[in-house]
XYZ file of C-alpha atoms in Angstrom:
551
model
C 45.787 -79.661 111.228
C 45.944 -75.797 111.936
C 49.226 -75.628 111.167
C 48.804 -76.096 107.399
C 46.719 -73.599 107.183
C 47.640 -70.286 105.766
C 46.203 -67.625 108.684
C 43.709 -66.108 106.767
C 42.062 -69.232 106.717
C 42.348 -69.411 110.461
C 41.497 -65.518 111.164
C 38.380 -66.635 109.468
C 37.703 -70.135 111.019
C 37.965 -68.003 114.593
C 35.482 -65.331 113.463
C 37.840 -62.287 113.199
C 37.438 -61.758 109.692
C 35.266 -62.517 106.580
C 35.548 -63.819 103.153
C 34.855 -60.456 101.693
C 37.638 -58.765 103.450
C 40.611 -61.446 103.164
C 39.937 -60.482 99.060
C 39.940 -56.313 99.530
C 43.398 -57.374 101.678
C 44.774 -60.272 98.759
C 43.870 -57.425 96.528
C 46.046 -54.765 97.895
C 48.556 -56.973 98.758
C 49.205 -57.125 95.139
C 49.895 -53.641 95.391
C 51.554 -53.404 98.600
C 53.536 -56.884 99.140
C 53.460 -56.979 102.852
C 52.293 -60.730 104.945
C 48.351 -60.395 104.260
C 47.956 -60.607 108.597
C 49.969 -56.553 108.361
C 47.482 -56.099 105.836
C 44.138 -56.957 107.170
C 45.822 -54.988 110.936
C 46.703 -51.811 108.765
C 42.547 -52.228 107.088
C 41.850 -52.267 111.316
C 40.045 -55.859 109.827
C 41.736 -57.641 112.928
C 43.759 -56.222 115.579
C 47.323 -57.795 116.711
C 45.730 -59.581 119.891
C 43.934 -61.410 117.205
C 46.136 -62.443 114.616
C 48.562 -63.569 117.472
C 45.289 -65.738 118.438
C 45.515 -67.285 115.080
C 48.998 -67.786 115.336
C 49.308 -69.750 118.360
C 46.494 -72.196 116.954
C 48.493 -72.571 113.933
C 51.385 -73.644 116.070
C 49.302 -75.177 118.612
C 50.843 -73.122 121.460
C 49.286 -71.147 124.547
C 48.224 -67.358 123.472
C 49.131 -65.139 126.253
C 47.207 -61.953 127.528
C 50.224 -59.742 128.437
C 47.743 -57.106 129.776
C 47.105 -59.362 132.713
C 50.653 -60.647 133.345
C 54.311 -59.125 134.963
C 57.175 -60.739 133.752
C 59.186 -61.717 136.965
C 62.271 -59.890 137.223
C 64.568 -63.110 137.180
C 63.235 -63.955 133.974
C 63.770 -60.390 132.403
C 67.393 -60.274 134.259
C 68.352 -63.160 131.360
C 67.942 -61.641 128.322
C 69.376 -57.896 127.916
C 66.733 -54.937 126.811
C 68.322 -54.248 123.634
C 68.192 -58.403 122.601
C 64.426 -58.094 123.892
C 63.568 -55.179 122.317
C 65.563 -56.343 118.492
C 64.535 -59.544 118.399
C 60.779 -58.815 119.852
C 60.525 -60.948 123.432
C 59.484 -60.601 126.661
C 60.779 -62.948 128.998
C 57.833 -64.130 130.764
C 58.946 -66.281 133.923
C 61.052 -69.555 134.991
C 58.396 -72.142 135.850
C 60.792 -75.208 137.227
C 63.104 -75.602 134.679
C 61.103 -73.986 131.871
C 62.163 -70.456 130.959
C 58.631 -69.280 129.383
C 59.251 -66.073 126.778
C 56.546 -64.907 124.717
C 56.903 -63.783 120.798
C 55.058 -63.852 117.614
C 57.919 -64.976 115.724
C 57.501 -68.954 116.847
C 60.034 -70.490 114.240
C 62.989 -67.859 115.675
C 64.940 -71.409 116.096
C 68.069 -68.408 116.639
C 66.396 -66.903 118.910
C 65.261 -70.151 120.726
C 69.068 -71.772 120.883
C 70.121 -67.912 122.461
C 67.540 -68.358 125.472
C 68.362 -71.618 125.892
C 72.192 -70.699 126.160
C 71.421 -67.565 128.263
C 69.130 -69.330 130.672
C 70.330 -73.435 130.890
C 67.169 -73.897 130.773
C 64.518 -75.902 128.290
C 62.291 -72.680 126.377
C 58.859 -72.312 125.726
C 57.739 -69.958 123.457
C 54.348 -68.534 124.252
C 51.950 -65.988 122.039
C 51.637 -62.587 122.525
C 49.992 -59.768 120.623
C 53.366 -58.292 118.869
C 52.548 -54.709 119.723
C 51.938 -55.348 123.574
C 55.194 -57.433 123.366
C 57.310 -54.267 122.270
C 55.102 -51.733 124.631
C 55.609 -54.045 127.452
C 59.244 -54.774 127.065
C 59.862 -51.017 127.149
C 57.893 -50.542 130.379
C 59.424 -53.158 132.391
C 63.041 -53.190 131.485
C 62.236 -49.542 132.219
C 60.795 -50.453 135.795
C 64.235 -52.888 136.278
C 66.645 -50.451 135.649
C 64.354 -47.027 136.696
C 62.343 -48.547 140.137
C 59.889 -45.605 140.398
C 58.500 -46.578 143.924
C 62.481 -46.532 145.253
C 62.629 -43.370 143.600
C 59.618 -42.194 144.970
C 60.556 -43.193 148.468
C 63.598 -41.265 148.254
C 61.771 -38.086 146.960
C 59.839 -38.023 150.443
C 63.073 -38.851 152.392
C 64.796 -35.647 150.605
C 61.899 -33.744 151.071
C 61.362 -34.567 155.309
C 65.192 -33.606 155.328
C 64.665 -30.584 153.490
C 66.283 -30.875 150.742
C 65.537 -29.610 147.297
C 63.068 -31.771 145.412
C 62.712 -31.803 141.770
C 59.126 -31.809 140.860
C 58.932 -32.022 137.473
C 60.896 -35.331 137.825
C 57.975 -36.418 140.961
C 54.839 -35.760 138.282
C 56.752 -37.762 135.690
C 57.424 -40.378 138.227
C 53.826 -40.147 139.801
C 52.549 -40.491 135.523
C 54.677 -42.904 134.639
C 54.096 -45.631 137.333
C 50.369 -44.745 136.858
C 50.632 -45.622 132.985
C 52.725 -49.088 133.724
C 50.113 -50.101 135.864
C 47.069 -49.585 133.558
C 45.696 -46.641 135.465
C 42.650 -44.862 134.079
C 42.528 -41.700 136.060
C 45.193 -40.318 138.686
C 44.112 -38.290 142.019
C 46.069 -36.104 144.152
C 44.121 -35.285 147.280
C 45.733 -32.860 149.887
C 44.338 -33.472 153.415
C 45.775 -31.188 156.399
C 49.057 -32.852 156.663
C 49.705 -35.061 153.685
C 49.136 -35.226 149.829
C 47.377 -38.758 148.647
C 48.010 -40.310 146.003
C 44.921 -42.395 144.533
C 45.370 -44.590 141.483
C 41.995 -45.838 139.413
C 42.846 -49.628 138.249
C 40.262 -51.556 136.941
C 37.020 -49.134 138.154
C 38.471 -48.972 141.546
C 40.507 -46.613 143.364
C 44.011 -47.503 144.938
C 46.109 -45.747 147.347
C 49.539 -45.339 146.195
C 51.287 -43.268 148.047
C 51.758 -40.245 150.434
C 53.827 -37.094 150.145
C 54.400 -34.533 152.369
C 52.143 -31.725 152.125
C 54.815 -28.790 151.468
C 55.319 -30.663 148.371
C 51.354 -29.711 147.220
C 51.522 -26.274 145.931
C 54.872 -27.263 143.772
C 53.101 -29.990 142.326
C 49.784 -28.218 141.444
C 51.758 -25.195 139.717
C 53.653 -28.173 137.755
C 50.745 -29.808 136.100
C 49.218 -26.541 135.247
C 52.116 -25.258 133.903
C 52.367 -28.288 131.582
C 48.212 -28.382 131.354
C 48.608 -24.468 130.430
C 46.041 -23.638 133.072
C 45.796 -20.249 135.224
C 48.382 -20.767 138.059
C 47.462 -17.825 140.184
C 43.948 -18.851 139.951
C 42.987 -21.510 142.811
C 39.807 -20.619 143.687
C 37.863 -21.933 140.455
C 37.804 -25.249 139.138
C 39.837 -25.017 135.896
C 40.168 -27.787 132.853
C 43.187 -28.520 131.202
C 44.993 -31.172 128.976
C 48.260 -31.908 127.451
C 49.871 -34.518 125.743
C 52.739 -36.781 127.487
C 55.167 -39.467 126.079
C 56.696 -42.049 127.724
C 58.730 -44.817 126.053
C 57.750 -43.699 122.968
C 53.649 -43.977 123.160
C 51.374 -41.091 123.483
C 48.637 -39.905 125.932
C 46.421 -37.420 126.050
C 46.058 -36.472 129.723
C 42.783 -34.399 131.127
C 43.546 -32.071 133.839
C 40.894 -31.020 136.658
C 41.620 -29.000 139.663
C 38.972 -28.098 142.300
C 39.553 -25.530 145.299
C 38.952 -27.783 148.852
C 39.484 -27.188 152.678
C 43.247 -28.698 152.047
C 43.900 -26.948 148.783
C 43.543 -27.956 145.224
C 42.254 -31.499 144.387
C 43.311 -32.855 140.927
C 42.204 -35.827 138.690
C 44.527 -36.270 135.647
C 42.596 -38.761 133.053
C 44.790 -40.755 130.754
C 43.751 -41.804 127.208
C 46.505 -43.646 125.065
C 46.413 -42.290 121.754
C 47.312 -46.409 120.798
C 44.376 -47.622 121.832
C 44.236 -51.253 119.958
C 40.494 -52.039 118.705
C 38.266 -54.200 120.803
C 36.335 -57.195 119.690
C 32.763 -58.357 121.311
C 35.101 -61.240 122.355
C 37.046 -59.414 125.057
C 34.162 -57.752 126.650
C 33.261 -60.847 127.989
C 29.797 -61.742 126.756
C 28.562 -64.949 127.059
C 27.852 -67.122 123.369
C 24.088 -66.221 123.686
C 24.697 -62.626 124.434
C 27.109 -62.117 121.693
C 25.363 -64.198 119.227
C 22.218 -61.346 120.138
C 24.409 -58.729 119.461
C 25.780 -59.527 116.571
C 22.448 -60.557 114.825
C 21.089 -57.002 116.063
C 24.193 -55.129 114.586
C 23.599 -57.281 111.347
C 19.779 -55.708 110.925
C 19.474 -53.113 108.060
C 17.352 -50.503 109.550
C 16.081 -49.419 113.365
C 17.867 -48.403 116.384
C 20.279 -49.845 118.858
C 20.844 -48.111 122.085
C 24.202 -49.239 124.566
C 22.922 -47.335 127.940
C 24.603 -46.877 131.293
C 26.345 -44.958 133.576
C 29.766 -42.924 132.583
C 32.815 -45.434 132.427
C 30.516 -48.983 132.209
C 32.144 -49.461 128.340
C 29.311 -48.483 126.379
C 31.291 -46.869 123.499
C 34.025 -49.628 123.753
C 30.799 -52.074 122.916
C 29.125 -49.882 120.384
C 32.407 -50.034 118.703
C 33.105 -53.363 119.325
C 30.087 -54.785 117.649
C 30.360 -52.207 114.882
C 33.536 -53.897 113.561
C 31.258 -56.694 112.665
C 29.334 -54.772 110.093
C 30.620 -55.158 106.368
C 32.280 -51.244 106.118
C 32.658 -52.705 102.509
C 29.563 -53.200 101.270
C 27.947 -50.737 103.913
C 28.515 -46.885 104.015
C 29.400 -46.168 107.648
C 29.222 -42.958 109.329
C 30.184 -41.552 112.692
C 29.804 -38.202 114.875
C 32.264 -38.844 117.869
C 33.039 -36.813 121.166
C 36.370 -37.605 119.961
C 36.753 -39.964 118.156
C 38.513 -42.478 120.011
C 39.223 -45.427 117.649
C 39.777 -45.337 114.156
C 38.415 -47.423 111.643
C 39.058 -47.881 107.985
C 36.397 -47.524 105.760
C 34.401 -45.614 107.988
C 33.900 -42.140 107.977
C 34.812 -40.867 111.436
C 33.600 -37.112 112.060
C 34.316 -35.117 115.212
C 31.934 -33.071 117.295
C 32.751 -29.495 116.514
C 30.035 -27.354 119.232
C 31.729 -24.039 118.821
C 31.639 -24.573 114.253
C 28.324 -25.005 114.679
C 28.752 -29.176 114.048
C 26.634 -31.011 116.736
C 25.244 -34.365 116.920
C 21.870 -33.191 115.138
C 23.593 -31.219 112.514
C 25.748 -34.535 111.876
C 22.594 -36.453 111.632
C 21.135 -33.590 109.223
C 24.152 -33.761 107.467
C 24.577 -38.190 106.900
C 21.206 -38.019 105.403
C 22.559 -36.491 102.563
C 25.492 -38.807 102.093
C 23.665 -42.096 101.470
C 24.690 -44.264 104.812
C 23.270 -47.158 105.927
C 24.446 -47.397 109.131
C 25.384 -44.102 111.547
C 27.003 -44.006 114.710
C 26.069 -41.058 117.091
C 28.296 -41.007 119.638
C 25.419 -39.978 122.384
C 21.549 -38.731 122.265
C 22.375 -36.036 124.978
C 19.116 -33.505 123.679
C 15.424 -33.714 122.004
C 16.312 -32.895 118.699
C 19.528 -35.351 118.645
C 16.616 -37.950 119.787
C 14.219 -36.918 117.127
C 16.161 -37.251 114.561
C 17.985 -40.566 115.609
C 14.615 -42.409 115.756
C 13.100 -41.003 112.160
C 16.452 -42.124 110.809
C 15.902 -45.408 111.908
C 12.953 -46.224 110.877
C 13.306 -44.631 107.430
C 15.932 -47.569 106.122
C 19.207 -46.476 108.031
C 20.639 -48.493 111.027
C 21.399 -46.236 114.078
C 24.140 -47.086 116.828
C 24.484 -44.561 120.215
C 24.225 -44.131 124.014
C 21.861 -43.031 126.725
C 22.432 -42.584 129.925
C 19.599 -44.545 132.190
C 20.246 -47.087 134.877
C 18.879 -50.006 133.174
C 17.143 -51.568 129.502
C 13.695 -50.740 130.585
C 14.437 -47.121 131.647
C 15.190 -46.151 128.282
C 11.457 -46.243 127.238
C 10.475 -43.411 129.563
C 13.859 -41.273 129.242
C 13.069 -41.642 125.030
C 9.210 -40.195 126.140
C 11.038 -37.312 128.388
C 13.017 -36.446 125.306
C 9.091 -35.794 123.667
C 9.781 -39.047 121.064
C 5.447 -40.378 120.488
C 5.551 -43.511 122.082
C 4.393 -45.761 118.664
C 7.749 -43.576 117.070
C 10.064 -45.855 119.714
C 8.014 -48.968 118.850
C 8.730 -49.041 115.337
C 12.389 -47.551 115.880
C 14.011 -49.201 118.158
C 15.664 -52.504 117.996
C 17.015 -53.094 120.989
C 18.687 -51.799 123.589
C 21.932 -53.604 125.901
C 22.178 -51.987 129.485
C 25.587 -52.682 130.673
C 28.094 -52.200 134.049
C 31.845 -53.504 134.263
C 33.043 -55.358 136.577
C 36.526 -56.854 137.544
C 37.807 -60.085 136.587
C 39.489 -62.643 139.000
C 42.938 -62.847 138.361
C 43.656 -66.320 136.646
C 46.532 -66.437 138.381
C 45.851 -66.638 141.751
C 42.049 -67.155 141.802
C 41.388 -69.778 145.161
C 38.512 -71.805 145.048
C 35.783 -71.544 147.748
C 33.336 -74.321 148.702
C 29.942 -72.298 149.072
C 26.388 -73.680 149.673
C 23.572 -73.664 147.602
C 21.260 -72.046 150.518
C 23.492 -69.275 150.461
C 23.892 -68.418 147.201
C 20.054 -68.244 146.911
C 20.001 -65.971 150.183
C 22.238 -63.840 148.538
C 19.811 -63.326 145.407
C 21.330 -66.471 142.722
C 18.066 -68.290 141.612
C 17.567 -72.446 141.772
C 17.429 -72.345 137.859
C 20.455 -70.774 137.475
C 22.211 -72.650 140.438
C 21.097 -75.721 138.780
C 22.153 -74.708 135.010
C 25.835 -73.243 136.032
C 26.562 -75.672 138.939
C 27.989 -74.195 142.363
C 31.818 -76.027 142.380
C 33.709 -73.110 140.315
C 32.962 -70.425 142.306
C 36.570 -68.283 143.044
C 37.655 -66.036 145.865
C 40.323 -63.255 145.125
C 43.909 -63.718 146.451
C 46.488 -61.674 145.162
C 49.598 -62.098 143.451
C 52.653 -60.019 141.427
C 50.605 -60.023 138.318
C 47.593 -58.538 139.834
C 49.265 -55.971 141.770
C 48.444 -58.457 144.952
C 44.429 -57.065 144.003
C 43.480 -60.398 143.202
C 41.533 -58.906 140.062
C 42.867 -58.060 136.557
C 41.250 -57.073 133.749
C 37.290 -56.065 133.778
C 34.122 -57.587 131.844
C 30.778 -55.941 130.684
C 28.056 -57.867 132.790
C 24.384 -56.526 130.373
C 21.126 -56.892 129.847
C 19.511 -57.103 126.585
C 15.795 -55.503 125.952
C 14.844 -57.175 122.111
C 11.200 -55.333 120.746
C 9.183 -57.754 119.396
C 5.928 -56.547 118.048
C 4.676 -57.525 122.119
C 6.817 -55.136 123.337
C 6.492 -52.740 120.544
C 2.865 -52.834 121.038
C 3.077 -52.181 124.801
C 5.190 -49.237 123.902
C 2.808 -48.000 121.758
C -0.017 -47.982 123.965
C 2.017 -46.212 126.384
C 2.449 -49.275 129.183
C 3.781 -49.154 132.435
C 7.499 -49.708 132.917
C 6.478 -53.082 135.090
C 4.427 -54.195 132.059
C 7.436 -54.329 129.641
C 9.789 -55.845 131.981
C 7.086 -58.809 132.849
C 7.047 -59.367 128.923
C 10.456 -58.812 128.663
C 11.342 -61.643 131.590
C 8.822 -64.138 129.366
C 10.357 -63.468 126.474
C 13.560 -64.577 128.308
C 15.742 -61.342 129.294
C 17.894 -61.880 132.073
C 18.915 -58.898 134.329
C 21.920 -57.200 134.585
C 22.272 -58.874 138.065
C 21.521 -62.088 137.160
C 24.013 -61.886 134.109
C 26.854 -61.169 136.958
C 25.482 -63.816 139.106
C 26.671 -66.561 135.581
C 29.984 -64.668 136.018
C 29.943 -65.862 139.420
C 28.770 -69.281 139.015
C 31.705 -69.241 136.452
C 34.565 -68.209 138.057
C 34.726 -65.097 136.356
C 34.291 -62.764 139.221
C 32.779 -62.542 142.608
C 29.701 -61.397 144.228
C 31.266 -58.920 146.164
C 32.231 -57.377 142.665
C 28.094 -57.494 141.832
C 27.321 -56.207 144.728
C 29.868 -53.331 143.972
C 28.216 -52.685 140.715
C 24.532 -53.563 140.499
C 21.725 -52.255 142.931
C-alpha cells in the first residue's frame, strides 16, 4: 500500500528522484533535521508540485493542479483569509454537499472538524503543491475583498465625469489583474479614441479592457517613471524594466514603448522571480517522446539542439530534461541570458556582453573547468557554433537552442553558420523542434462526434486514426476556471530528429534537406503536426489550436 511508504520511496517509485540523491539529502538531513521532502525541494531534486504528487498517492487522494483552477467565491466566503492563509488551505468549491479544500497537510484532523463546522458540510481534502496553495490564497482572497475589474470600471466612470484619476493606482490595478490571471506579456494600444488593453494568456492575446484615451499620456509617463525611461522622449522606442511586488512575490517586468499614429504603444513582459522548476512531465510529452529525451540527455558526449521560434518553451525543455542528469556525479555548467531557474549543483553563469563574457568566451572558459555536460543558453553566431560542436564531439555533452522552423532545418542553418558538414554528423545527437499549444480545459471540455473522412481531409492519417481512435476528440467551452476561454494551461507538441550513422552519413555527404527527412520518416520521426494531431485524437487540444500553431 502507498501509504506505508515513507515518500522518498514514493518520489522515487514516480520518477522524480534517484537513489543517489535521496542519500546526498539523508546525509544532510543529519546535519540539517528538516522532513527529507524540504530537503530534496531546497537541493531543487523535486519541486513542491511533485512531492505533493507523492503525497496524495500516499494518501490515495486526488492531486490538484491549482494553476488551472478558481476557487468559487462561496467556497472561499467559508473560511476567513487569515485561517486560510495560517493553517495553509484554499477552499476549492462546494460540489453537492461536499465542501472540497485543498492542503498538503492531509492528517490536519483540526483543521478538517473546523471546515466541517464552518461549512455543514462533509470535507474533502484534495492535494495541492504547498507553495501554489499559499500564492493562490493570497491572490484570491485579494480578488474577494479588492475586485479589480469593479475598480477598474469605476476608474473609467470617474474619468468620463472628469474627475481626478489616480494612475499610479490604474497601472497597479491593470498589473495586478494581469499577474492573477497568469498573463505573460501586457499591451496598451492607443487607437484614436480609446486605450486597449490586451492581455497574453496562454500564447494568445485577450482583450481586457478599454480606457478613455485622455487617460494615455498619464499612463505612459507612469510606467516610465517607474521603468526609469526618458519621459520627454516619445519619438524613439525606449527599453526599460523594474521590479514589482504584489502579495509578497516578485517580478521582473520588461518595459517597451514604440512611437505610433495614436501615440506610444507599450508591452510590459512579466517574469516571476519564483518560477518553480519544470519536469519533462508537465510539458506534455507523450511516454515515447519522453522516454527519447531522456535517453538522449543521459548520453555522455555530442550535441542536443531544442529549436523553434521565440516563446515555443525551448529553454523551459532544455531545462526540464537537464534536471534528469546526475549534477552529482556530473559537473554541470551553464552560460544563461539570464539565468532563469536555479539549480543546485550546477554552476549557473550569466551572459555578461559589455565584461567581455559571451557565449564563446563561456565555452572557452568550461573547457578549462573539467565539465561534462554544458548548457549554452543559445548558438546566436559562428564562433558560438564552432565551438559548441568541437566540444561535443571531444567527450563533453552540449545542451542549447537554435532558432529554425523545424528538426530538419537545423542541418542547413548549422552549414550557414560555416560548421563542415561531417563536423555536424559526428556532433550532433539530436535535435527536438517544438511549438506550444493550449490545453482544453478539463473542466469544461464537450465532446464532439467527428468523422473519420474528415479528420483525414483535414490532414490526420488512417494509421494514426486507427492507433488513437476518433471517440475522445473535445471541443472548447468555457467556464470560471478557464476565464470562459475554454483552454488552460499549454503543452509542447515536437518533433524529434535522432542521427544514426544513416543520417549522419547523409549529412556528411552534404544531402538534400528532402533526403534526411525521407530517412528520418523511415526511421520513424513523426512531425510536429502529426504529434498535435495525437493531442487531438486525445483530447488534449483541438485542431483549431494546430492549425494556430503549425504550417
Amino acid at each position: 500500500m502507498a501509504d506505508n511508504k515513507p515518500i522518498g520511496q514514493l518520489l522515487k517509485e514516480l520518477g522524480f528522484v534517484t537513489d543517489e540523491q535521496i542519500k546526498v539529502a539523508l546525509k544532510i538531513q543529519k546535519a540539517n533535521p528538516k522532513f527529507l521532502g524540504e530537503i530534496l525541494e531546497d537541493l531543487d531534486f523535486v519541486t513542491s508540485s511533485e512531492i505533493a504528487q507523492a503525497i496524495a498517492l500516499q494518501h490515495n487522494l486526488e492531486y490538484i493542479n491549482l494553476e488551472e483552477i478558481v476557487p468559487s467565491e462561496e467556497a472561499l466566503r467559508l473560511v476567513p483569509k487569515q485561517i486560510a492563509i495560517s493553517k495553509n488551505i484554499l477552499p476549492i468549491k462546494i460540489d453537492n454537499d461536499v465542501f472540497i479544500v485543498a492542503t498538503q497537510e492531509v492528517n490536519d484532523i483540526i483543521t478538517l472538524d473546523y471546515l466541517r463546522k464552518v461549512s455543514h458540510k462533509q470535507v474533502k481534502f484534495v492535494v495541492g503543491d504547498k507553495k501554489a496553495i499559499v500564492r493562490f490564497a493570497e491572490i484570491f482572497y485579494y480578488q474577494l475583498e479588492n475586485p479589480i475589474e469593479h475598480e477598474i470600471a469605476k476608474i473609467v466612470k470617474d474619468s468620463l465625469e472628469n474627475k481626478d484619476i489616480n494612475v499610479p493606482y490604474l497601472v497597479d490595478l491593470i498589473l495586478n489583474n494581469a499577474i492573477k490571471d497568469r498573463v505573460t506579456d501586457i499591451h496598451i494600444v492607443p487607437e484614436s479614441t480609446t486605450i486597449n488593453i490586451f492581455y497574453r494568456i496562454d500564447g494568445v492575446l485577450e482583450h481586457y479592457y478599454s480606457l478613455p484615451k485622455k487617460l494615455h499620456n498619464q499612463i505612459v509617463a507612469r510606467i516610465k517613471i517607474v521603468g526609469d525611461l526618458d519621459i520627454s522622449e516619445q519619438r524613439k522606442p525606449q527599453d526599460g524594466a523594474f521590479t514589482y511586488t504584489f502579495l509578497n512575490e516578485e517580478f521582473d517586468l520588461r518595459i517597451s514603448t514604440l512611437p505610433t499614429n495614436h501615440g506610444e504603444n507599450i508591452v510590459i513582459r512579466l517574469l516571476s522571480k519564483n518560477t518553480s522548476l519544470f519536469s519533462l512531465a508537465n510539458l506534455g510529452l507523450n511516454k515515447k517522446n519522453s522516454k527519447k529525451i531522456g535517453e538522449y540527455f543521459s548520453k555522455p558526449y555530442g550535441i542536443i539542439l531544442v529549436v523553434g521560434p521565440t516563446g515555443s518553451g525551448k529553454t523551459t525543455t532544455l531545462y526540464s530534461a537537464l534536471r534528469k542528469i546526475n549534477p552529482i556525479k556530473k559537473n554541470i555548467m551553464t552560460i544563461e541570458d539570464p539565468i532563469e531557474y536555479k539549480f543546485s549543483f550546477v554552476r549557473q553563469t550569466q551572459l555578461n556582453v559589455k565584461a567581455g563574457y559571451t557565449f564563446d568566451a563561456a565555452i572557452k572558459a568550461f573547457m578549462r573547468q573539467d565539465p561534462d555536460v554544458m548548457l549554452i543558453g543559445e548558438i546566436r553566431d559562428e564562433k558560438t557554433a564552432e565551438l559548441a560542436v568541437r566540444a561535443s564531439i571531444t567527450g563533453h555533452l552540449v545542451l542549447s537552442t537554435l532558432h529554425t522552423n523545424d528538426a530538419v532545418g537545423t542541418i542547413p542553418r548549422l552549414i550557414d553558420l560555416n560548421i563542415p558538414p561531417y563536423l555536424i554528423g559526428s556532433g550532433l545527437l539530436a535535435v527536438i523542434a517544438q511549438r506550444l499549444v493550449r490545453k482544453l480545459c478539463e473542466h469544461c471540455k464537450e465532446k464532439v462526434q467527428i468523422d473519420k473522412e474528415e479528420l483525414i481531409k483535414e490532414g490526420i492519417s488512417e494509421e494514426m486514426i486507427q492507433e488513437f481512435g476518433i471517440n475522445n476528440i473535445y471541443k472548447p467551452v468555457g467556464c470560471p476556471n478557464c476565464r470562459n476561454i475554454g483552454y488552460s494551461g499549454r503543452v509542447a507538441i515536437v518533433e524529434i530528429l535522432e542521427i544514426d550513422k544513416t543520417i549522419e552519413s547523409l549529412i556528411a555527404s552534404n544531402a538534400s534537406v528532402l533526403q534526411i527527412i525521407t530517412q528520418a520518416r523511415k526511421n520513424g520521426m513523426r512531425s510536429i503536426k502529426e504529434d498535435g494531431y495525437e493531442k487531438v485524437l486525445t483530447g488534449i487540444t483541438t485542431l483549431d489550436e494546430i492549425k494556430r500553431v503549425v504550417n
